[in-house]
GROMACS .gro file of N, CA and C in nm:
model
  372
    1UNK      N    1  -0.703  -0.103   2.199
    1UNK     CA    2  -0.861  -0.038   2.202
    1UNK      C    3  -0.905  -0.097   2.336
    2UNK      N    4  -0.936  -0.231   2.334
    2UNK     CA    5  -0.966  -0.299   2.450
    2UNK      C    6  -0.881  -0.273   2.619
    3UNK      N    7  -0.757  -0.343   2.588
    3UNK     CA    8  -0.665  -0.280   2.670
    3UNK      C    9  -0.679  -0.134   2.733
    4UNK      N   10  -0.746  -0.049   2.656
    4UNK     CA   11  -0.712   0.071   2.712
    4UNK      C   12  -0.858   0.145   2.730
    5UNK      N   13  -0.975   0.018   2.789
    5UNK     CA   14  -1.057   0.042   2.826
    5UNK      C   15  -1.218   0.068   2.728
    6UNK      N   16  -1.184   0.044   2.615
    6UNK     CA   17  -1.306   0.029   2.500
    6UNK      C   18  -1.340  -0.136   2.502
    7UNK      N   19  -1.413  -0.250   2.603
    7UNK     CA   20  -1.414  -0.313   2.615
    7UNK      C   21  -1.512  -0.390   2.484
    8UNK      N   22  -1.584  -0.291   2.403
    8UNK     CA   23  -1.680  -0.351   2.308
    8UNK      C   24  -1.657  -0.348   2.185
    9UNK      N   25  -1.507  -0.307   2.177
    9UNK     CA   26  -1.419  -0.258   2.043
    9UNK      C   27  -1.409  -0.424   1.990
   10UNK      N   28  -1.457  -0.399   1.824
   10UNK     CA   29  -1.493  -0.536   1.788
   10UNK      C   30  -1.330  -0.567   1.684
   11UNK      N   31  -1.327  -0.708   1.701
   11UNK     CA   32  -1.233  -0.788   1.626
   11UNK      C   33  -1.263  -0.750   1.461
   12UNK      N   34  -1.114  -0.726   1.406
   12UNK     CA   35  -1.149  -0.696   1.232
   12UNK      C   36  -1.228  -0.774   1.195
   13UNK      N   37  -1.328  -0.801   1.085
   13UNK     CA   38  -1.384  -0.888   0.998
   13UNK      C   39  -1.279  -1.003   0.906
   14UNK      N   40  -1.333  -1.089   0.831
   14UNK     CA   41  -1.258  -1.195   0.734
   14UNK      C   42  -1.200  -1.103   0.625
   15UNK      N   43  -1.227  -0.950   0.606
   15UNK     CA   44  -1.172  -0.911   0.496
   15UNK      C   45  -1.024  -0.790   0.600
   16UNK      N   46  -1.018  -0.807   0.660
   16UNK     CA   47  -0.937  -0.728   0.791
   16UNK      C   48  -1.006  -0.610   0.826
   17UNK      N   49  -1.078  -0.561   0.794
   17UNK     CA   50  -1.175  -0.422   0.811
   17UNK      C   51  -1.211  -0.389   0.965
   18UNK      N   52  -1.254  -0.333   1.010
   18UNK     CA   53  -1.347  -0.291   1.104
   18UNK      C   54  -1.488  -0.275   1.094
   19UNK      N   55  -1.584  -0.306   1.176
   19UNK     CA   56  -1.714  -0.286   1.152
   19UNK      C   57  -1.725  -0.173   1.273
   20UNK      N   58  -1.715  -0.063   1.287
   20UNK     CA   59  -1.763  -0.024   1.404
   20UNK      C   60  -1.915   0.050   1.358
   21UNK      N   61  -1.971   0.037   1.486
   21UNK     CA   62  -2.120   0.089   1.535
   21UNK      C   63  -2.121   0.180   1.640
   22UNK      N   64  -2.146   0.342   1.532
   22UNK     CA   65  -2.169   0.398   1.616
   22UNK      C   66  -2.255   0.401   1.803
   23UNK      N   67  -2.353   0.295   1.780
   23UNK     CA   68  -2.439   0.321   1.833
   23UNK      C   69  -2.356   0.229   1.928
   24UNK      N   70  -2.256   0.167   1.957
   24UNK     CA   71  -2.251   0.064   2.043
   24UNK      C   72  -2.088   0.139   2.086
   25UNK      N   73  -2.031   0.217   2.043
   25UNK     CA   74  -1.937   0.281   2.066
   25UNK      C   75  -1.957   0.434   2.060
   26UNK      N   76  -1.873   0.502   2.239
   26UNK     CA   77  -1.846   0.635   2.182
   26UNK      C   78  -1.801   0.696   2.194
   27UNK      N   79  -1.744   0.715   2.043
   27UNK     CA   80  -1.624   0.787   2.012
   27UNK      C   81  -1.634   0.954   2.046
   28UNK      N   82  -1.683   1.013   2.096
   28UNK     CA   83  -1.663   1.116   2.109
   28UNK      C   84  -1.637   1.126   2.255
   29UNK      N   85  -1.633   1.009   2.345
   29UNK     CA   86  -1.607   1.003   2.490
   29UNK      C   87  -1.484   1.055   2.497
   30UNK      N   88  -1.419   1.091   2.579
   30UNK     CA   89  -1.265   1.131   2.657
   30UNK      C   90  -1.172   0.962   2.650
   31UNK      N   91  -1.224   0.901   2.683
   31UNK     CA   92  -1.204   0.738   2.701
   31UNK      C   93  -1.170   0.690   2.565
   32UNK      N   94  -1.251   0.714   2.448
   32UNK     CA   95  -1.239   0.683   2.347
   32UNK      C   96  -1.157   0.722   2.288
   33UNK      N   97  -1.167   0.845   2.293
   33UNK     CA   98  -1.030   0.909   2.220
   33UNK      C   99  -0.886   0.927   2.292
   34UNK      N  100  -0.875   0.903   2.405
   34UNK     CA  101  -0.743   0.900   2.494
   34UNK      C  102  -0.691   0.771   2.423
   35UNK      N  103  -0.790   0.640   2.404
   35UNK     CA  104  -0.736   0.514   2.381
   35UNK      C  105  -0.733   0.513   2.208
   36UNK      N  106  -0.800   0.590   2.140
   36UNK     CA  107  -0.796   0.592   1.967
   36UNK      C  108  -0.656   0.656   1.971
   37UNK      N  109  -0.625   0.776   2.042
   37UNK     CA  110  -0.462   0.795   2.021
   37UNK      C  111  -0.379   0.725   2.078
   38UNK      N  112  -0.377   0.650   2.164
   38UNK     CA  113  -0.296   0.569   2.203
   38UNK      C  114  -0.262   0.473   2.128
   39UNK      N  115  -0.353   0.371   2.045
   39UNK     CA  116  -0.365   0.305   1.927
   39UNK      C  117  -0.327   0.361   1.802
   40UNK      N  118  -0.361   0.450   1.785
   40UNK     CA  119  -0.310   0.493   1.642
   40UNK      C  120  -0.198   0.420   1.572
   41UNK      N  121  -0.061   0.436   1.652
   41UNK     CA  122   0.017   0.430   1.590
   41UNK      C  123   0.074   0.243   1.550
   42UNK      N  124  -0.090   0.215   1.591
   42UNK     CA  125  -0.096   0.044   1.526
   42UNK      C  126  -0.126   0.041   1.428
   43UNK      N  127  -0.182   0.164   1.353
   43UNK     CA  128  -0.250   0.096   1.278
   43UNK      C  129  -0.162   0.158   1.185
   44UNK      N  130  -0.155   0.091   1.025
   44UNK     CA  131  -0.087   0.082   0.891
   44UNK      C  132  -0.065   0.262   0.862
   45UNK      N  133   0.023   0.301   0.844
   45UNK     CA  134   0.002   0.421   0.834
   45UNK      C  135   0.036   0.539   0.946
   46UNK      N  136  -0.026   0.470   1.037
   46UNK     CA  137  -0.031   0.582   1.183
   46UNK      C  138  -0.190   0.579   1.177
   47UNK      N  139  -0.253   0.489   1.133
   47UNK     CA  140  -0.396   0.553   1.124
   47UNK      C  141  -0.439   0.699   0.972
   48UNK      N  142  -0.288   0.730   0.914
   48UNK     CA  143  -0.336   0.848   0.759
   48UNK      C  144  -0.446   0.746   0.723
   49UNK      N  145  -0.487   0.855   0.623
   49UNK     CA  146  -0.611   0.770   0.527
   49UNK      C  147  -0.471   0.742   0.450
   50UNK      N  148  -0.595   0.641   0.325
   50UNK     CA  149  -0.491   0.569   0.231
   50UNK      C  150  -0.467   0.704   0.144
   51UNK      N  151  -0.343   0.654   0.059
   51UNK     CA  152  -0.339   0.780  -0.038
   51UNK      C  153  -0.430   0.765  -0.116
   52UNK      N  154  -0.406   0.869  -0.220
   52UNK     CA  155  -0.587   0.911  -0.315
   52UNK      C  156  -0.521   0.823  -0.413
   53UNK      N  157  -0.621   0.763  -0.453
   53UNK     CA  158  -0.561   0.642  -0.592
   53UNK      C  159  -0.523   0.689  -0.701
   54UNK      N  160  -0.590   0.845  -0.742
   54UNK     CA  161  -0.534   0.874  -0.839
   54UNK      C  162  -0.373   0.898  -0.844
   55UNK      N  163  -0.332   0.984  -0.721
   55UNK     CA  164  -0.136   0.997  -0.693
   55UNK      C  165  -0.108   0.865  -0.717
   56UNK      N  166  -0.181   0.754  -0.646
   56UNK     CA  167  -0.112   0.646  -0.685
   56UNK      C  168  -0.075   0.592  -0.769
   57UNK      N  169  -0.199   0.575  -0.881
   57UNK     CA  170  -0.163   0.546  -1.024
   57UNK      C  171  -0.085   0.657  -1.104
   58UNK      N  172  -0.076   0.756  -1.078
   58UNK     CA  173   0.019   0.858  -1.105
   58UNK      C  174   0.165   0.833  -1.088
   59UNK      N  175   0.153   0.757  -0.962
   59UNK     CA  176   0.310   0.730  -0.910
   59UNK      C  177   0.333   0.613  -1.009
   60UNK      N  178   0.270   0.556  -1.015
   60UNK     CA  179   0.270   0.365  -1.106
   60UNK      C  180   0.338   0.454  -1.180
   61UNK      N  181   0.275   0.507  -1.323
   61UNK     CA  182   0.300   0.520  -1.443
   61UNK      C  183   0.469   0.617  -1.453
   62UNK      N  184   0.436   0.648  -1.374
   62UNK     CA  185   0.610   0.765  -1.392
   62UNK      C  186   0.699   0.633  -1.337
   63UNK      N  187   0.652   0.565  -1.227
   63UNK     CA  188   0.796   0.467  -1.209
   63UNK      C  189   0.777   0.344  -1.337
   64UNK      N  190   0.673   0.331  -1.352
   64UNK     CA  191   0.719   0.223  -1.492
   64UNK      C  192   0.783   0.316  -1.639
   65UNK      N  193   0.749   0.390  -1.644
   65UNK     CA  194   0.862   0.536  -1.739
   65UNK      C  195   0.992   0.547  -1.715
   66UNK      N  196   0.966   0.521  -1.550
   66UNK     CA  197   1.195   0.522  -1.508
   66UNK      C  198   1.218   0.399  -1.558
   67UNK      N  199   1.152   0.298  -1.526
   67UNK     CA  200   1.216   0.123  -1.516
   67UNK      C  201   1.266   0.115  -1.676
   68UNK      N  202   1.172   0.191  -1.755
   68UNK     CA  203   1.152   0.166  -1.920
   68UNK      C  204   1.312   0.244  -1.924
   69UNK      N  205   1.318   0.390  -1.877
   69UNK     CA  206   1.426   0.429  -1.894
   69UNK      C  207   1.566   0.444  -1.887
   70UNK      N  208   1.552   0.346  -1.779
   70UNK     CA  209   1.629   0.308  -1.715
   70UNK      C  210   1.734   0.103  -1.692
   71UNK      N  211   1.730   0.062  -1.834
   71UNK     CA  212   1.742  -0.049  -1.852
   71UNK      C  213   1.666  -0.203  -1.879
   72UNK      N  214   1.502  -0.149  -1.810
   72UNK     CA  215   1.423  -0.231  -1.823
   72UNK      C  216   1.272  -0.183  -1.935
   73UNK      N  217   1.377  -0.166  -2.061
   73UNK     CA  218   1.266  -0.141  -2.148
   73UNK      C  219   1.122  -0.171  -2.197
   74UNK      N  220   1.068  -0.313  -2.126
   74UNK     CA  221   0.983  -0.359  -2.192
   74UNK      C  222   0.890  -0.358  -2.015
   75UNK      N  223   0.971  -0.319  -1.955
   75UNK     CA  224   0.863  -0.262  -1.795
   75UNK      C  225   0.732  -0.235  -1.821
   76UNK      N  226   0.648  -0.275  -1.800
   76UNK     CA  227   0.458  -0.247  -1.838
   76UNK      C  228   0.426  -0.165  -1.763
   77UNK      N  229   0.315  -0.077  -1.752
   77UNK     CA  230   0.225  -0.022  -1.700
   77UNK      C  231   0.132  -0.060  -1.564
   78UNK      N  232   0.091   0.005  -1.501
   78UNK     CA  233  -0.006  -0.011  -1.421
   78UNK      C  234  -0.124  -0.117  -1.514
   79UNK      N  235  -0.183  -0.234  -1.454
   79UNK     CA  236  -0.267  -0.293  -1.482
   79UNK      C  237  -0.419  -0.231  -1.490
   80UNK      N  238  -0.527  -0.258  -1.490
   80UNK     CA  239  -0.661  -0.224  -1.425
   80UNK      C  240  -0.702  -0.227  -1.301
   81UNK      N  241  -0.620  -0.329  -1.219
   81UNK     CA  242  -0.642  -0.358  -1.090
   81UNK      C  243  -0.537  -0.240  -0.996
   82UNK      N  244  -0.447  -0.212  -1.091
   82UNK     CA  245  -0.362  -0.120  -1.011
   82UNK      C  246  -0.261  -0.135  -0.979
   83UNK      N  247  -0.242  -0.283  -0.991
   83UNK     CA  248  -0.090  -0.352  -0.957
   83UNK      C  249  -0.005  -0.323  -1.104
   84UNK      N  250   0.119  -0.395  -1.072
   84UNK     CA  251   0.209  -0.395  -1.227
   84UNK      C  252   0.270  -0.561  -1.213
   85UNK      N  253   0.239  -0.588  -1.294
   85UNK     CA  254   0.259  -0.746  -1.356
   85UNK      C  255   0.388  -0.776  -1.375
   86UNK      N  256   0.497  -0.823  -1.327
   86UNK     CA  257   0.587  -0.871  -1.388
   86UNK      C  258   0.630  -0.972  -1.444
   87UNK      N  259   0.618  -1.028  -1.585
   87UNK     CA  260   0.633  -1.143  -1.636
   87UNK      C  261   0.772  -1.173  -1.653
   88UNK      N  262   0.893  -1.292  -1.575
   88UNK     CA  263   1.011  -1.242  -1.652
   88UNK      C  264   1.084  -1.300  -1.774
   89UNK      N  265   0.936  -1.381  -1.786
   89UNK     CA  266   0.959  -1.423  -1.923
   89UNK      C  267   0.939  -1.274  -2.072
   90UNK      N  268   0.870  -1.237  -2.050
   90UNK     CA  269   0.866  -1.090  -2.142
   90UNK      C  270   0.922  -0.966  -2.138
   91UNK      N  271   0.973  -1.000  -1.953
   91UNK     CA  272   1.048  -0.838  -1.927
   91UNK      C  273   1.137  -0.790  -2.014
   92UNK      N  274   1.237  -0.898  -2.013
   92UNK     CA  275   1.378  -0.866  -2.145
   92UNK      C  276   1.440  -0.843  -2.050
   93UNK      N  277   1.478  -0.822  -1.912
   93UNK     CA  278   1.587  -0.900  -1.837
   93UNK      C  279   1.512  -0.955  -1.703
   94UNK      N  280   1.648  -1.014  -1.621
   94UNK     CA  281   1.584  -1.113  -1.526
   94UNK      C  282   1.555  -1.000  -1.365
   95UNK      N  283   1.467  -1.001  -1.333
   95UNK     CA  284   1.340  -0.914  -1.279
   95UNK      C  285   1.459  -0.910  -1.109
   96UNK      N  286   1.516  -1.025  -1.153
   96UNK     CA  287   1.622  -1.043  -1.017
   96UNK      C  288   1.747  -1.024  -0.977
   97UNK      N  289   1.798  -0.968  -1.117
   97UNK     CA  290   1.953  -0.975  -1.201
   97UNK      C  291   2.000  -0.763  -1.124
   98UNK      N  292   2.081  -0.732  -1.187
   98UNK     CA  293   2.133  -0.639  -1.126
   98UNK      C  294   2.137  -0.543  -1.235
   99UNK      N  295   2.031  -0.531  -1.329
   99UNK     CA  296   2.023  -0.457  -1.409
   99UNK      C  297   1.880  -0.375  -1.396
  100UNK      N  298   1.753  -0.491  -1.338
  100UNK     CA  299   1.666  -0.437  -1.297
  100UNK      C  300   1.673  -0.387  -1.174
  101UNK      N  301   1.763  -0.488  -1.106
  101UNK     CA  302   1.770  -0.433  -0.949
  101UNK      C  303   1.838  -0.264  -0.933
  102UNK      N  304   1.916  -0.220  -1.029
  102UNK     CA  305   1.963  -0.090  -1.044
  102UNK      C  306   1.865   0.020  -1.114
  103UNK      N  307   1.746  -0.023  -1.191
  103UNK     CA  308   1.676   0.069  -1.199
  103UNK      C  309   1.557   0.064  -1.120
  104UNK      N  310   1.537  -0.019  -1.051
  104UNK     CA  311   1.433  -0.032  -0.930
  104UNK      C  312   1.482   0.046  -0.804
  105UNK      N  313   1.610   0.033  -0.760
  105UNK     CA  314   1.688   0.150  -0.706
  105UNK      C  315   1.675   0.333  -0.709
  106UNK      N  316   1.693   0.294  -0.839
  106UNK     CA  317   1.674   0.489  -0.908
  106UNK      C  318   1.551   0.456  -0.908
  107UNK      N  319   1.432   0.413  -0.908
  107UNK     CA  320   1.322   0.461  -0.938
  107UNK      C  321   1.199   0.433  -0.821
  108UNK      N  322   1.286   0.438  -0.738
  108UNK     CA  323   1.196   0.400  -0.589
  108UNK      C  324   1.209   0.550  -0.567
  109UNK      N  325   1.237   0.618  -0.589
  109UNK     CA  326   1.175   0.758  -0.519
  109UNK      C  327   1.061   0.824  -0.552
  110UNK      N  328   1.064   0.751  -0.671
  110UNK     CA  329   0.878   0.806  -0.723
  110UNK      C  330   0.760   0.725  -0.596
  111UNK      N  331   0.813   0.631  -0.600
  111UNK     CA  332   0.705   0.577  -0.532
  111UNK      C  333   0.687   0.620  -0.344
  112UNK      N  334   0.809   0.656  -0.318
  112UNK     CA  335   0.769   0.758  -0.227
  112UNK      C  336   0.688   0.864  -0.178
  113UNK      N  337   0.648   0.924  -0.320
  113UNK     CA  338   0.570   1.038  -0.333
  113UNK      C  339   0.457   0.972  -0.282
  114UNK      N  340   0.405   0.884  -0.260
  114UNK     CA  341   0.231   0.804  -0.227
  114UNK      C  342   0.264   0.712  -0.143
  115UNK      N  343   0.173   0.714  -0.050
  115UNK     CA  344   0.226   0.602   0.101
  115UNK      C  345   0.190   0.440   0.038
  116UNK      N  346   0.250   0.336   0.027
  116UNK     CA  347   0.241   0.236  -0.048
  116UNK      C  348   0.242   0.205  -0.140
  117UNK      N  349   0.278   0.272  -0.243
  117UNK     CA  350   0.327   0.248  -0.369
  117UNK      C  351   0.265   0.142  -0.438
  118UNK      N  352   0.321   0.066  -0.574
  118UNK     CA  353   0.243  -0.032  -0.631
  118UNK      C  354   0.275  -0.129  -0.574
  119UNK      N  355   0.184  -0.221  -0.584
  119UNK     CA  356   0.164  -0.347  -0.589
  119UNK      C  357   0.239  -0.399  -0.704
  120UNK      N  358   0.353  -0.496  -0.697
  120UNK     CA  359   0.420  -0.552  -0.784
  120UNK      C  360   0.434  -0.659  -0.822
  121UNK      N  361   0.417  -0.756  -0.875
  121UNK     CA  362   0.318  -0.905  -0.889
  121UNK      C  363   0.440  -0.944  -1.004
  122UNK      N  364   0.540  -0.999  -0.953
  122UNK     CA  365   0.607  -1.134  -1.030
  122UNK      C  366   0.568  -1.205  -1.043
  123UNK      N  367   0.609  -1.236  -1.188
  123UNK     CA  368   0.547  -1.385  -1.239
  123UNK      C  369   0.679  -1.479  -1.318
  124UNK      N  370   0.707  -1.598  -1.295
  124UNK     CA  371   0.793  -1.639  -1.313
  124UNK      C  372   0.808  -1.694  -1.504
   0.00000   0.00000   0.00000
């Protein structure tokens, strides 16, 4: 944005978010709009809003069910934080093995329904 003439555009904060002060940035100016259009492709998902949490949660539940139906019978449902915790000791199959990988490949289209898909955390 600064390279496109918005010299007072801030750096992201410690959490990686932008704190935009409308009093300091004239987001209605032609220069700002042109810079925003030029830089939007650099944003995650091209600046599109994040997926609806309910849609992500529903896709995660469908994904977990699909995994169970395709050879990973102990695949867990999403946790309350929205992630899927995979513990290789209790999963019943090797998360790096062919059965898990085949199920994951078959079930991936479910996650394509929403941008980002689930956070899957593999634990040894």
